[in-house]
PDB file of C-alpha atoms in Angstrom:
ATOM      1  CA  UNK A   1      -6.463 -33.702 -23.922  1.00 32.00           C
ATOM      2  CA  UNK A   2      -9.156 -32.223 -26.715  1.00 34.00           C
ATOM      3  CA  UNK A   3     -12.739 -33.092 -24.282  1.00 37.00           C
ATOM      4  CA  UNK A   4     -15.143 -33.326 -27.510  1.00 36.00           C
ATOM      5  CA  UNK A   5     -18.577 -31.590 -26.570  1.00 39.00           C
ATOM      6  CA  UNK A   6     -22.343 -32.020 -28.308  1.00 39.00           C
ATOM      7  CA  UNK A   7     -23.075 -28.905 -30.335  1.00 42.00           C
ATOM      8  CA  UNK A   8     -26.145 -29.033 -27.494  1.00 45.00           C
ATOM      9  CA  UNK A   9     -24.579 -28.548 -24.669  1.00 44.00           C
ATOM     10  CA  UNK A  10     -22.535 -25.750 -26.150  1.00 44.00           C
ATOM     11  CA  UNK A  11     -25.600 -24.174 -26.997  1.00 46.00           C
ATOM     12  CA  UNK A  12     -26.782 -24.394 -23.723  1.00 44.00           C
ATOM     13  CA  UNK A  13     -23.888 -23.040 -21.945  1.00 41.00           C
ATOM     14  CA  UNK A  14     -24.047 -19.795 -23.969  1.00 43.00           C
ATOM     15  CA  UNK A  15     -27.901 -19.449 -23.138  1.00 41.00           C
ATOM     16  CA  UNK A  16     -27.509 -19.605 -19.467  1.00 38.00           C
ATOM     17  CA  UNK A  17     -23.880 -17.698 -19.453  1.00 38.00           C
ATOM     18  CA  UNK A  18     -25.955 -14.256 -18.290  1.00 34.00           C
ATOM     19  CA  UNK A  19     -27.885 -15.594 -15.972  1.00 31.00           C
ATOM     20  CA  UNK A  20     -24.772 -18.160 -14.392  1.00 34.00           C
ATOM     21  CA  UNK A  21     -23.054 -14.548 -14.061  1.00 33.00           C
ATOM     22  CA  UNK A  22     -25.422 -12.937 -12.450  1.00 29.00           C
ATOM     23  CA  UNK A  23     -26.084 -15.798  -9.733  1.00 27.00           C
ATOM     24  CA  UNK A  24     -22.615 -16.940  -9.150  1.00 32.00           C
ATOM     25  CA  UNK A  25     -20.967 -12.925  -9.058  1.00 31.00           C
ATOM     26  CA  UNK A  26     -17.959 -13.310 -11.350  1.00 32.00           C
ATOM     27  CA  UNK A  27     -15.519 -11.007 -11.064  1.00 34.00           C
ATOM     28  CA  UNK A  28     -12.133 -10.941 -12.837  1.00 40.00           C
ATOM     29  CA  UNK A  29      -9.101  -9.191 -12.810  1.00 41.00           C
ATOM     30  CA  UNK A  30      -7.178  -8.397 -16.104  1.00 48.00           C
ATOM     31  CA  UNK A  31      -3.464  -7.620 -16.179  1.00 56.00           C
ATOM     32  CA  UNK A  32      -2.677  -3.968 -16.950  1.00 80.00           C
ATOM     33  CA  UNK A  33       0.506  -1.293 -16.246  1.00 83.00           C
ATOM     34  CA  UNK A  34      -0.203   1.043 -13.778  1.00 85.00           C
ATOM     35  CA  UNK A  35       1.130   3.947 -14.549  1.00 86.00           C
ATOM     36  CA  UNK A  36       2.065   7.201 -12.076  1.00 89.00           C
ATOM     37  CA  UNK A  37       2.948  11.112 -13.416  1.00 89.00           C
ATOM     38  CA  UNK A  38       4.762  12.114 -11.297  1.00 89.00           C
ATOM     39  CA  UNK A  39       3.504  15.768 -11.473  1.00 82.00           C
ATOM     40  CA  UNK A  40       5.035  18.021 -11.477  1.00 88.00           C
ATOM     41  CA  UNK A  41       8.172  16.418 -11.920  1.00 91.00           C
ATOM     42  CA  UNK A  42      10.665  16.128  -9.088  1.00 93.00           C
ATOM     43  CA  UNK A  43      13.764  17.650  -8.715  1.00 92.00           C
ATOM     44  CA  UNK A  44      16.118  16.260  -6.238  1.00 90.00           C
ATOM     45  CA  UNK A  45      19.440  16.905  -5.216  1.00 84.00           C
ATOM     46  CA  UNK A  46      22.018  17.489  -2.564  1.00 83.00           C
ATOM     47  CA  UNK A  47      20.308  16.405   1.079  1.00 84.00           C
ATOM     48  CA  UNK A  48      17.019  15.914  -1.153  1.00 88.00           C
ATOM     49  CA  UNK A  49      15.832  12.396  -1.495  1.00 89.00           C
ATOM     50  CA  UNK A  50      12.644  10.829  -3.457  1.00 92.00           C
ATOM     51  CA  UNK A  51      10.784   7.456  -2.277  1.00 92.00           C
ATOM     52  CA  UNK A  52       9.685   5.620  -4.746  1.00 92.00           C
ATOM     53  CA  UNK A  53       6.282   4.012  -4.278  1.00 92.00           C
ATOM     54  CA  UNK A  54       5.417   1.471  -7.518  1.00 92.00           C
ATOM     55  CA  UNK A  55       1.901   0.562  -6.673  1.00 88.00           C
ATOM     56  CA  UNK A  56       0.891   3.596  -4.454  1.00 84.00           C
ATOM     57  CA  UNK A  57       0.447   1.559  -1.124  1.00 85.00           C
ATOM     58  CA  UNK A  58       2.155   4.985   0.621  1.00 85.00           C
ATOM     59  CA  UNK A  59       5.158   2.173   1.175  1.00 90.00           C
ATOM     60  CA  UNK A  60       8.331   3.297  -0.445  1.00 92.00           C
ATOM     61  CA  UNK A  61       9.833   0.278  -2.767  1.00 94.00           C
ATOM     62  CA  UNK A  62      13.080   2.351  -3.618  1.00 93.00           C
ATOM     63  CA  UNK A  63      14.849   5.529  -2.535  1.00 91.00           C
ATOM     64  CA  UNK A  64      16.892   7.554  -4.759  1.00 89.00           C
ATOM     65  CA  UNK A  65      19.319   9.656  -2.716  1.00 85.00           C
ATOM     66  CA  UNK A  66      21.244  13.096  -3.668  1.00 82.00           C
ATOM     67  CA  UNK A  67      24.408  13.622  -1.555  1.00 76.00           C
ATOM     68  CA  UNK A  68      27.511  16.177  -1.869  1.00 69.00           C
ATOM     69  CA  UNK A  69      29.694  13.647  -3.173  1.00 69.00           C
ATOM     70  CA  UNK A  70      28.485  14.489  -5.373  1.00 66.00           C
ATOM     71  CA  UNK A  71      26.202  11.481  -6.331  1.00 70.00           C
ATOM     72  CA  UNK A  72      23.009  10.686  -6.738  1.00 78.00           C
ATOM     73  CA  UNK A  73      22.092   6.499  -5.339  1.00 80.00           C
ATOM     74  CA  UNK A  74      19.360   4.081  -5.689  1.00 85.00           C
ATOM     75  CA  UNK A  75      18.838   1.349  -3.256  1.00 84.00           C
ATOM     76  CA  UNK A  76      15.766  -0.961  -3.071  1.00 86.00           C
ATOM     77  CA  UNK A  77      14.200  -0.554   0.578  1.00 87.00           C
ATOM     78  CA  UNK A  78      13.328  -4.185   0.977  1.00 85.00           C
ATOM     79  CA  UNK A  79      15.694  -7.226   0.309  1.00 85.00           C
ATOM     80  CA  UNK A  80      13.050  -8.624  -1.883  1.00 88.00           C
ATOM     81  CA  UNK A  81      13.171  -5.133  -4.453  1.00 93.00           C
ATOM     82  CA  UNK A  82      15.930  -4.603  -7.071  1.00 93.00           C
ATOM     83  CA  UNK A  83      17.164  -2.963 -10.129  1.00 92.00           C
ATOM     84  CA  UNK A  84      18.746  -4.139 -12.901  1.00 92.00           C
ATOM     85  CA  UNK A  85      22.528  -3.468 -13.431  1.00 88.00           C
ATOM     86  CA  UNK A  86      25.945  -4.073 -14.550  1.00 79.00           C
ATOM     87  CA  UNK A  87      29.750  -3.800 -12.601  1.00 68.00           C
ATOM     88  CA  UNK A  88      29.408  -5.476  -9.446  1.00 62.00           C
ATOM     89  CA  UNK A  89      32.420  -3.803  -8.223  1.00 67.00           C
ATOM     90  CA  UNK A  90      30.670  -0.392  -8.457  1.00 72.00           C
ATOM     91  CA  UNK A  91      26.753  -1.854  -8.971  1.00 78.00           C
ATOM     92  CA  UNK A  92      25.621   0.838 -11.357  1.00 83.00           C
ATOM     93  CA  UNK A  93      22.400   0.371 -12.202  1.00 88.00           C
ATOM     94  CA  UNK A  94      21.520   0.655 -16.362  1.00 90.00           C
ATOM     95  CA  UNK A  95      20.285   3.429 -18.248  1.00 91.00           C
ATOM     96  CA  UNK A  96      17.857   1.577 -20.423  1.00 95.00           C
ATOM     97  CA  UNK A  97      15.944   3.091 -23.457  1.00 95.00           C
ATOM     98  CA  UNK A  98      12.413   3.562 -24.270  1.00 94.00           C
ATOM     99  CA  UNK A  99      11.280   0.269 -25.043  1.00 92.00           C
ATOM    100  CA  UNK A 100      14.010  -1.785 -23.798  1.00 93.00           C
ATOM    101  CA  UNK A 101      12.527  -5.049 -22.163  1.00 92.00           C
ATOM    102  CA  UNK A 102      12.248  -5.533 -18.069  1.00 94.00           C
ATOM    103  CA  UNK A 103      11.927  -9.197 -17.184  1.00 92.00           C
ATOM    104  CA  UNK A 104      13.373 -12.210 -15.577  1.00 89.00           C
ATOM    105  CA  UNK A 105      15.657 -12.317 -18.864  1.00 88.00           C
ATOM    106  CA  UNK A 106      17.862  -9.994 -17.116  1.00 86.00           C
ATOM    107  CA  UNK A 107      20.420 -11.689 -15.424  1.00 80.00           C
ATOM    108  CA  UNK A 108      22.133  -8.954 -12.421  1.00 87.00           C
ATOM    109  CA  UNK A 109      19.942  -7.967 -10.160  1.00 91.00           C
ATOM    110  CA  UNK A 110      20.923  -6.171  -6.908  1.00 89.00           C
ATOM    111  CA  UNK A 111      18.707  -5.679  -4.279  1.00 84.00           C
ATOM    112  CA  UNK A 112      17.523  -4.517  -0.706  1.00 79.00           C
ATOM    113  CA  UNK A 113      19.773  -1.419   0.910  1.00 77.00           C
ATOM    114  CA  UNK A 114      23.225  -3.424   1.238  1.00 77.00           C
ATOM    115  CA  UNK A 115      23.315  -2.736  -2.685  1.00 82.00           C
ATOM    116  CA  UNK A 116      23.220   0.771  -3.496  1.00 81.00           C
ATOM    117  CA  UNK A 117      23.375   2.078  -7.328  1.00 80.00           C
ATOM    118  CA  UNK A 118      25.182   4.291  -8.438  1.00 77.00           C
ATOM    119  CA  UNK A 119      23.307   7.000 -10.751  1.00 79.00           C
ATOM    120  CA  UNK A 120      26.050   9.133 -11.068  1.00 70.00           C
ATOM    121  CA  UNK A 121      29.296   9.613  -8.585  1.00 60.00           C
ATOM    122  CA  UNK A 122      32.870  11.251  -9.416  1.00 56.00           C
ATOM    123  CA  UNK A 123      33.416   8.219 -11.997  1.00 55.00           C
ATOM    124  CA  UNK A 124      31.421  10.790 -14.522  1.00 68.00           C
ATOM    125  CA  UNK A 125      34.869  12.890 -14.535  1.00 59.00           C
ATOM    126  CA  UNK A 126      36.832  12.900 -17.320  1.00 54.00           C
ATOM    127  CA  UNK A 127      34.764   9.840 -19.125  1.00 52.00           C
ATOM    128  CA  UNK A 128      36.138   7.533 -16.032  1.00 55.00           C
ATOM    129  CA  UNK A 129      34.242   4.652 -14.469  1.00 56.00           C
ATOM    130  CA  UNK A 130      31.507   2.411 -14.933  1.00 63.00           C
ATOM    131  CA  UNK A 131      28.034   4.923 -14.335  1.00 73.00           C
ATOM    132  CA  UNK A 132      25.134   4.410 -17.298  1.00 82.00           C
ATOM    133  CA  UNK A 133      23.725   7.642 -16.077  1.00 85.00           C
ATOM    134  CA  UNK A 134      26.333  10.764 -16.745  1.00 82.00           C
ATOM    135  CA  UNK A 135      24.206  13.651 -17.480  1.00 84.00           C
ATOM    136  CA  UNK A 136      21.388  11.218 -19.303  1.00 90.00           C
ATOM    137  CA  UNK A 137      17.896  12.943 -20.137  1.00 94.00           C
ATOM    138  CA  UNK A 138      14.496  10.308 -20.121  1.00 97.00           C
ATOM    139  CA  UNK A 139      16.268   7.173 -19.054  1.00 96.00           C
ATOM    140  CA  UNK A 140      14.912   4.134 -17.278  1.00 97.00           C
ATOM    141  CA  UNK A 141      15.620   1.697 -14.318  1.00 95.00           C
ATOM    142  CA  UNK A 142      14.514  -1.402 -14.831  1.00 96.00           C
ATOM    143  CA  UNK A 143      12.822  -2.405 -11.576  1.00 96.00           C
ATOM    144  CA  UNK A 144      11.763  -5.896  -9.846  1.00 96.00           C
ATOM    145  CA  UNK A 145       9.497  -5.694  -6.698  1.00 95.00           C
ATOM    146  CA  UNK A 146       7.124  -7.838  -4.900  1.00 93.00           C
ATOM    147  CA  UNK A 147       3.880  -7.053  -3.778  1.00 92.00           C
ATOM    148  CA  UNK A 148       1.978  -9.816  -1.633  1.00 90.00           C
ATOM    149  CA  UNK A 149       4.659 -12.126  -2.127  1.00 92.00           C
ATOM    150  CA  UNK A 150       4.221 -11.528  -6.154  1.00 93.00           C
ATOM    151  CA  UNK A 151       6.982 -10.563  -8.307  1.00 95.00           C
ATOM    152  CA  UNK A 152       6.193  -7.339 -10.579  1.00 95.00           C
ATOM    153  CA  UNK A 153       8.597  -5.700 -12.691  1.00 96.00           C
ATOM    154  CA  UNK A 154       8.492  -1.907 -13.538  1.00 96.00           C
ATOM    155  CA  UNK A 155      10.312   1.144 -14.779  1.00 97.00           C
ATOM    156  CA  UNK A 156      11.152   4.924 -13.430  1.00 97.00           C
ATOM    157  CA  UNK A 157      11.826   7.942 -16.182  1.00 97.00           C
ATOM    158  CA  UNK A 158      14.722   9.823 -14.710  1.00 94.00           C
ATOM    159  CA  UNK A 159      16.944  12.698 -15.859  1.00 94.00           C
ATOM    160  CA  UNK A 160      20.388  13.017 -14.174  1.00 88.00           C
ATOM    161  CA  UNK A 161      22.852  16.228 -14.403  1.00 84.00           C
ATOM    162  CA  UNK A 162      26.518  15.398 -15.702  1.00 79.00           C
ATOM    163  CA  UNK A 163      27.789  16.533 -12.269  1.00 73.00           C
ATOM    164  CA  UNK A 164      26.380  14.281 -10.263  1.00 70.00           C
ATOM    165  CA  UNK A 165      24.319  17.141  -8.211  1.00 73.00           C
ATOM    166  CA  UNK A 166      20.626  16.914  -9.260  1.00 84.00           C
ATOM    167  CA  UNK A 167      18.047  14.391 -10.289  1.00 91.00           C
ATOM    168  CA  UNK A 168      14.418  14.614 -12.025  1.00 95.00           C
ATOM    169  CA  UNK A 169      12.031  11.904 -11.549  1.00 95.00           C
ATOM    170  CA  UNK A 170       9.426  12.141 -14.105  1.00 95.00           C
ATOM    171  CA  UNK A 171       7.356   9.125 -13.777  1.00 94.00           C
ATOM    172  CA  UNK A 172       6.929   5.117 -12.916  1.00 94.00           C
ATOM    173  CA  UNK A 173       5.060   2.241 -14.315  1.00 92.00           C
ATOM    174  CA  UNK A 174       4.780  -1.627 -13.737  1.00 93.00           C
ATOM    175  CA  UNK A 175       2.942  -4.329 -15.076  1.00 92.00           C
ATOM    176  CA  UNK A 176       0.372  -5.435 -12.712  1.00 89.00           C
ATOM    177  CA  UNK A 177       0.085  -8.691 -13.470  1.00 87.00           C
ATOM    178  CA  UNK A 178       2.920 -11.181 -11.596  1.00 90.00           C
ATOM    179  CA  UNK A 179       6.082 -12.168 -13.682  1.00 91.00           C
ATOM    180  CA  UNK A 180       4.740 -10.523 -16.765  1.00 89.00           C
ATOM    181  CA  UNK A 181       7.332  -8.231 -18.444  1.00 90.00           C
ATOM    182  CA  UNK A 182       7.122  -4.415 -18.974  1.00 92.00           C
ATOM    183  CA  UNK A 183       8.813  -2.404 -21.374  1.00 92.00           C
ATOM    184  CA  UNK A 184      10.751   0.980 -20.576  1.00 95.00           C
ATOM    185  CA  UNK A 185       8.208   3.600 -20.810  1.00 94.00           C
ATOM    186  CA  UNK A 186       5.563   1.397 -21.725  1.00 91.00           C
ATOM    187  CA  UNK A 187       1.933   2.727 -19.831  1.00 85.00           C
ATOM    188  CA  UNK A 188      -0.406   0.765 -21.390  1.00 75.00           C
ATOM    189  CA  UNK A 189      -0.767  -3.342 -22.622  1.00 65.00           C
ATOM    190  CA  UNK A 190      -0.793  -3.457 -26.798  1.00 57.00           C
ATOM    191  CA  UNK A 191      -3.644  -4.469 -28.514  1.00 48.00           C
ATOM    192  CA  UNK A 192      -2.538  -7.835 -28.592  1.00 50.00           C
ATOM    193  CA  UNK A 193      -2.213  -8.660 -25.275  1.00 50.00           C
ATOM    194  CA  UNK A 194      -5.499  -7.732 -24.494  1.00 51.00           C
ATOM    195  CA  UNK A 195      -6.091 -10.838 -27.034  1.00 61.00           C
ATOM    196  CA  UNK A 196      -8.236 -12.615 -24.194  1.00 65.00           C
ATOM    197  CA  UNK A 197     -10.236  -9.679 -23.226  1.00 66.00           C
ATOM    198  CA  UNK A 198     -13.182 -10.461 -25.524  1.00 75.00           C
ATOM    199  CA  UNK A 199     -13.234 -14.321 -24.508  1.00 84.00           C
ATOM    200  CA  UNK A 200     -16.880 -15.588 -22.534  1.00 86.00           C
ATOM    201  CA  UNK A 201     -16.726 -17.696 -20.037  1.00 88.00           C
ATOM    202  CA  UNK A 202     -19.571 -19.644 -19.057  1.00 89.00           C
ATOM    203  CA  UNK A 203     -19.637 -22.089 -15.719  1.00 88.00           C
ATOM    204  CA  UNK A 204     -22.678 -24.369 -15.868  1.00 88.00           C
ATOM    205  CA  UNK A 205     -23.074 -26.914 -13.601  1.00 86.00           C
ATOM    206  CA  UNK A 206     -19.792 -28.943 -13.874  1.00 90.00           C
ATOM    207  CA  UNK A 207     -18.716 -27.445 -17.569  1.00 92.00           C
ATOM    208  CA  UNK A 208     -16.843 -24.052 -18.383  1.00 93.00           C
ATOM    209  CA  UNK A 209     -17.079 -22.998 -21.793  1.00 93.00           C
ATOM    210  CA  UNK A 210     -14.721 -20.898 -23.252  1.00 92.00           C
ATOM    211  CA  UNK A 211     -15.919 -18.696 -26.536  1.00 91.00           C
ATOM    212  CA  UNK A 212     -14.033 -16.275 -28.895  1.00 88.00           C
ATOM    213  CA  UNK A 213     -10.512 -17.866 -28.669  1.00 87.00           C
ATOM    214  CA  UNK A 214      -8.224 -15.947 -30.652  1.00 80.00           C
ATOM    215  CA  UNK A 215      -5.281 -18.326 -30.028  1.00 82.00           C
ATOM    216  CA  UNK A 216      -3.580 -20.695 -28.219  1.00 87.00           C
ATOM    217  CA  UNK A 217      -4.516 -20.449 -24.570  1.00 89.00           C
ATOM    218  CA  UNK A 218      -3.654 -22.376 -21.268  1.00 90.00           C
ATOM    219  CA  UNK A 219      -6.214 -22.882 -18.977  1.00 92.00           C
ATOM    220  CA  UNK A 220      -5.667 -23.559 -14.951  1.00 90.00           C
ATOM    221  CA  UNK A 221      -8.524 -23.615 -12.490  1.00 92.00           C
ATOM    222  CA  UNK A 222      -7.442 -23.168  -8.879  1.00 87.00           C
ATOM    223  CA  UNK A 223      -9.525 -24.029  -5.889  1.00 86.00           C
ATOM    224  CA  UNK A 224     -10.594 -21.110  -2.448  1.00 77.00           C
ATOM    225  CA  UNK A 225      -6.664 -21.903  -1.277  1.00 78.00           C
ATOM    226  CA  UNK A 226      -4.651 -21.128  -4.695  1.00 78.00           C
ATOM    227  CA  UNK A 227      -4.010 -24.906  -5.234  1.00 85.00           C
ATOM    228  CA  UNK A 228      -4.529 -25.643  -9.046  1.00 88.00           C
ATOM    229  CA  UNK A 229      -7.224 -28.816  -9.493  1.00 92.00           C
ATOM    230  CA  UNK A 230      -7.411 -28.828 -13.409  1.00 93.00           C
ATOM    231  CA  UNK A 231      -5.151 -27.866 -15.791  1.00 92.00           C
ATOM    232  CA  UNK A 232      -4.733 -27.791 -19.848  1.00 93.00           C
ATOM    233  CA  UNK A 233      -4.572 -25.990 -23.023  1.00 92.00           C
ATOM    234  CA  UNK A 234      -6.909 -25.444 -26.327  1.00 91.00           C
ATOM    235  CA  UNK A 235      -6.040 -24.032 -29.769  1.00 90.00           C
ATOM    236  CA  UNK A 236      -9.907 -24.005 -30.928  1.00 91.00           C
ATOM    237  CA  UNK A 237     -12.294 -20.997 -30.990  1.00 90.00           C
ATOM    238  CA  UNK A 238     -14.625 -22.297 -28.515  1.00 93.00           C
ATOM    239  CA  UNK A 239     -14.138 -24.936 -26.287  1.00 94.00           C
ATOM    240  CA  UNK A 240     -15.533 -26.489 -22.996  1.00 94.00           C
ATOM    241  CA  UNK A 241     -13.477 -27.831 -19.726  1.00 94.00           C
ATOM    242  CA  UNK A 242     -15.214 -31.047 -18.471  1.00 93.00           C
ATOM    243  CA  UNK A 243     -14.623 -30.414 -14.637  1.00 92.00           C
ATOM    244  CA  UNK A 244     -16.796 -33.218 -13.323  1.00 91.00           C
ATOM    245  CA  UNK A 245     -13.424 -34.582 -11.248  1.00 89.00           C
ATOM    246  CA  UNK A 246     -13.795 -31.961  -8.929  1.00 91.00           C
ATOM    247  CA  UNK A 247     -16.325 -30.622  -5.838  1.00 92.00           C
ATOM    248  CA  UNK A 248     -18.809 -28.374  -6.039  1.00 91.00           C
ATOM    249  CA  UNK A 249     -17.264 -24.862  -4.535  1.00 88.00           C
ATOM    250  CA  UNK A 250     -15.739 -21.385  -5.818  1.00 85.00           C
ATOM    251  CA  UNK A 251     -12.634 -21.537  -7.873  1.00 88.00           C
ATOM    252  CA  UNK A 252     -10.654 -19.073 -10.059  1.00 84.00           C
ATOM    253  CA  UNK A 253     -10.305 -20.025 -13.917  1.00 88.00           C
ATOM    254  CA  UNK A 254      -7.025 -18.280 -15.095  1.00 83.00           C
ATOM    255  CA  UNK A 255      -6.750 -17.919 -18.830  1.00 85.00           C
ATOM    256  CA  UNK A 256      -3.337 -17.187 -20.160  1.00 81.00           C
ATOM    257  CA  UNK A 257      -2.792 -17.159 -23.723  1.00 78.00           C
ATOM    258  CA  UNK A 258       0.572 -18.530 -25.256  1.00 73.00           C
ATOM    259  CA  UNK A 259       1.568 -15.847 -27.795  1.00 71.00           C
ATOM    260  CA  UNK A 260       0.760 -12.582 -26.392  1.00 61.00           C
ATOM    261  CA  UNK A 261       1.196 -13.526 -22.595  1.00 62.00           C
ATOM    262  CA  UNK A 262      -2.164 -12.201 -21.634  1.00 67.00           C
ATOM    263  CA  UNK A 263      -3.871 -13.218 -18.586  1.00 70.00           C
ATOM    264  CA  UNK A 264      -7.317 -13.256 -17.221  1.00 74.00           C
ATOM    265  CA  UNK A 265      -9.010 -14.486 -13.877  1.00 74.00           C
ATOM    266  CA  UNK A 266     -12.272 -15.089 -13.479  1.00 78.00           C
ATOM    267  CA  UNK A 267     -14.391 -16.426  -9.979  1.00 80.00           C
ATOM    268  CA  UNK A 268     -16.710 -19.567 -11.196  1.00 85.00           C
ATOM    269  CA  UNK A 269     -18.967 -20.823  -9.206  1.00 84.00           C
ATOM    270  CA  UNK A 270     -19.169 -24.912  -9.777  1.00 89.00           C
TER     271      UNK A 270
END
């Protein structure tokens, strides 16, 4: 529901929004893709594997493995990680183009070591079998990981040789911000999804006003243990949650707006 505010206290909330800042230490967190070079590239191969860390953490979220077969596989290291794919007899994972969309709107998803991709195997031969990835140059996995119980989804630029005997990975990206889709290739968000990076937000005593709205946005403000305590939407420019229902105490306002998909987080201090 629309909570209709005095033109006063608007006023008011945008003269103290500096100084609330300061006092109460807001900090936010704004989604982004983190992006990796791999430089230089890596060439892999027979008896030469790569592991494949998304978010840098120095743990390995994939492996990509070269054997004699010859064949080059890709396995997600935990049960939780997995690619995107078709053929379930054979699992081979797709060869998606720049730009291609990596979301929860693909259906097959393999995952964790049981389910090992094929990148390219013996099927290459003679235009027989199933494998996306027969001597492909700047191709993409489409990738779904988890990091602190979070699901991400990301991509890896690889080239693979027609034979089956080498591999080049080039470089990785995902979207840092849970559930949020990536595209292929994609390193950085568009100008419109960084729609809600110009909105203020201003926590004075038990009111948070929001200011330079660009469109629709849904609102949720969770308390210290992640459980949300107040919860809405607003098409206007400016408007102002009424939180009087709830304690004094820390919470995190997240702001995510309906079009674009943006989110924000900001601390408040109520």
């Amino acid at each position: 529901m629309k909570k209709t505010t005095s033109s006063k206290l608007t006023k008011r909330l945008a003269q103290y929004g500096a100084l609330t800042v300061a006092i109460a230490g807001v900090s936010e967190s704004n989604g982004q893709i983190v992006y990796t070079d791999v430089t230089p590239d890596f060439a892999g191969g027979n008896g030469i594997n790569y592991g494949l860390d998304m978010d840098n953490d120095t743990v390995v979220d994939f492996g990509i493995i070269g054997s004699s077969a010859p064949a080059v596989g890709f396995y997600g290291v935990l049960p939780s990680n997995s690619w995107v794919g078709s053929n379930p007899s054979f699992k081979y994972p797709f060869a998606l183009n720049s730009g291609d969309v990596i979301s929860s709107a693909q259906s097959i998803w393999y995952g964790g070591t049981s389910n090992v991709g094929t990148l390219n195997y013996v099927s290459c031969y003679g235009g027989i079998g199933g494998s996306n990835w027969c001597g492909v140059t700047d191709k993409f996995l489409g990738l779904r990981f988890q990091i602190s119980g979070n699901t991400h989804y990301g991509w890896a630029k690889l080239d693979v040789s027609a034979s089956g005997d080498s591999f080049t990975v080039k470089e990785y990206a995902y979207n840092s911000t849970p559930d949020q889709a990536i595209n292929a290739g994609q390193t950085t968000l568009s100008v419109n999804e960084f729609s809600l990076n110009s909105v203020k937000i201003v926590a004075v005593n038990k009111s948070i006003g929001l200011y330079n709205l660009s469109e629709t946005t849904n609102f949720n403000v969770f308390d210290v243990s992640g459980k949300s305590v107040l919860q809405g939407s607003t098409n206007d420019t400016n408007y102002v949650i009424e939180a009087n229902g709830i304690a004094n105490g820390v919470y995190i306002l997240e702001l995510s707006s309906a079009n674009s998909k943006s989110v924000i987080r900001k601390k408040i201090v109520l």
